[in-house]
Short mmCIF file of C-alpha atoms in Angstrom, two decimals:
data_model
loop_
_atom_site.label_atom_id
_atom_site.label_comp_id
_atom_site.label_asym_id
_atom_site.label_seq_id
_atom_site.Cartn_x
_atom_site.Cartn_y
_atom_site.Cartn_z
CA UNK W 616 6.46 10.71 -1.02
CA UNK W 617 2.51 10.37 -2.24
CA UNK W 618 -0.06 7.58 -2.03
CA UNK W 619 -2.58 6.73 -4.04
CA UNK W 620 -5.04 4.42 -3.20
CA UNK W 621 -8.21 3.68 -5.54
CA UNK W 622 -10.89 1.40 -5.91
CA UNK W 623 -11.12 0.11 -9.54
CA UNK W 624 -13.57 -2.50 -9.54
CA UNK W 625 -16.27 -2.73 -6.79
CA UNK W 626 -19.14 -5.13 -5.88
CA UNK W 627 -21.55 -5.42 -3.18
CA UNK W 628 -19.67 -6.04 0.20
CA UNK W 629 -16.02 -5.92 -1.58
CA UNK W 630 -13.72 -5.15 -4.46
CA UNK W 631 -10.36 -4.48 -5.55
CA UNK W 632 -8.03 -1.50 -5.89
CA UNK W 633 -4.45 -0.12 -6.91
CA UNK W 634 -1.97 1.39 -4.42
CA UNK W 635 0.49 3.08 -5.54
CA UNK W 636 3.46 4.87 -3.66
CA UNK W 637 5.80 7.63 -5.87
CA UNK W 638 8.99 8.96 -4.11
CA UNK W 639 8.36 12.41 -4.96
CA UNK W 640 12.26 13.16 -3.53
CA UNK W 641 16.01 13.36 -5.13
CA UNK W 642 16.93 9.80 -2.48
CA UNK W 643 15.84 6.56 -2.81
CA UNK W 644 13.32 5.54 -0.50
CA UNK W 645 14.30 2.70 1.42
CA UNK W 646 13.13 0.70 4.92
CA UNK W 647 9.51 2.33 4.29
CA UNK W 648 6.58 1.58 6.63
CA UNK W 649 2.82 3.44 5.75
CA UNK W 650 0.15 3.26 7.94
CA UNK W 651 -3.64 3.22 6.79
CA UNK W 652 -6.14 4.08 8.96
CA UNK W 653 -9.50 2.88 6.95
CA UNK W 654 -12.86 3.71 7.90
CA UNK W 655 -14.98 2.22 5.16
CA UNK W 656 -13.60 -0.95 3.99
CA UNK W 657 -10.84 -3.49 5.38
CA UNK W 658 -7.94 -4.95 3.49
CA UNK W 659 -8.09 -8.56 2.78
CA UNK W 660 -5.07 -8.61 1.03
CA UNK W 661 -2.36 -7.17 -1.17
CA UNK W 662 0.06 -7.95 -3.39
CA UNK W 663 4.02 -6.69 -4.10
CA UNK W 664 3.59 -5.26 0.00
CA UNK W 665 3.83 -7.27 3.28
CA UNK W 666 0.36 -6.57 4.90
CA UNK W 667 -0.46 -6.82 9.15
CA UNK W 668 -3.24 -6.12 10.54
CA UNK W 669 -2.62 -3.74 13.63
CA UNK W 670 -5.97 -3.26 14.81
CA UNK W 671 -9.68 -3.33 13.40
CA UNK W 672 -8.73 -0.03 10.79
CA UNK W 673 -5.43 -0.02 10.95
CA UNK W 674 -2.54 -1.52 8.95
CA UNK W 675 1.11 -1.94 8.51
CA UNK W 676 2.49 -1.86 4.72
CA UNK W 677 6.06 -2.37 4.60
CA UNK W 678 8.00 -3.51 1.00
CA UNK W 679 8.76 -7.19 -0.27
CA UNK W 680 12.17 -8.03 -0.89
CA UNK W 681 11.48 -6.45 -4.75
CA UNK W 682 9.83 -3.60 -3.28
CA UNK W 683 12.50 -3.16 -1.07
CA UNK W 684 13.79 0.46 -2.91
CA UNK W 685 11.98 3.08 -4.42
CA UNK W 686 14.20 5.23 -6.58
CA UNK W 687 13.73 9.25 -6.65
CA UNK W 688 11.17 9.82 -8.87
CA UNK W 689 9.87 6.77 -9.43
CA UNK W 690 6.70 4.73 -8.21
CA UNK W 691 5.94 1.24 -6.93
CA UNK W 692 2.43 -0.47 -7.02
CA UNK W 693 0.27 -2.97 -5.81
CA UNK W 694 -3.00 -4.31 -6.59
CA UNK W 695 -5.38 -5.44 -3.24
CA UNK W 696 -8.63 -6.82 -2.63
CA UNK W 697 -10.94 -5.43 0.19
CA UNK W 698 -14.33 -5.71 2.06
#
């Protein structure tokens, strides 16, 4: 699979973004977990995605019930706010 993740609007001290996760394989994707590692900004929050905190850089993004599957060749997103 491939992740995008991209500011789109900014401000001083925050802003918001897309993330975006496309199966890239011929199975559906299913009982995902990612794992950011940020070294510029934090993640308040994000939507579509359960969000925990691990450590001071480093999250957990697993899927909501409706995020649950992502079929081959296909994409799920999710806007999120950070700081």
């Amino acid at each position: 699979f491939e992740i995008q993740l991209k500011s789109t609007v900014s401000w001083n001290g925050g802003g918001n973004g897309t993330f975006l996760i496309l199966n890239k394989s011929d199975s559906i994707l299913k009982d995902w977990e990612i794992i950011i590692k940020s070294i510029n900004f934090k993640i308040d929050s994000i939507w579509n995605f359960l969000l925990k905190k691990i450590d001071n850089n480093t999250y957990s993004i697993k899927p909501q019930s409706w995020t649950e599957y992502i079929q081959p060749n296909q994409s799920i997103s999710s806007g999120f706010s950070y700081n």
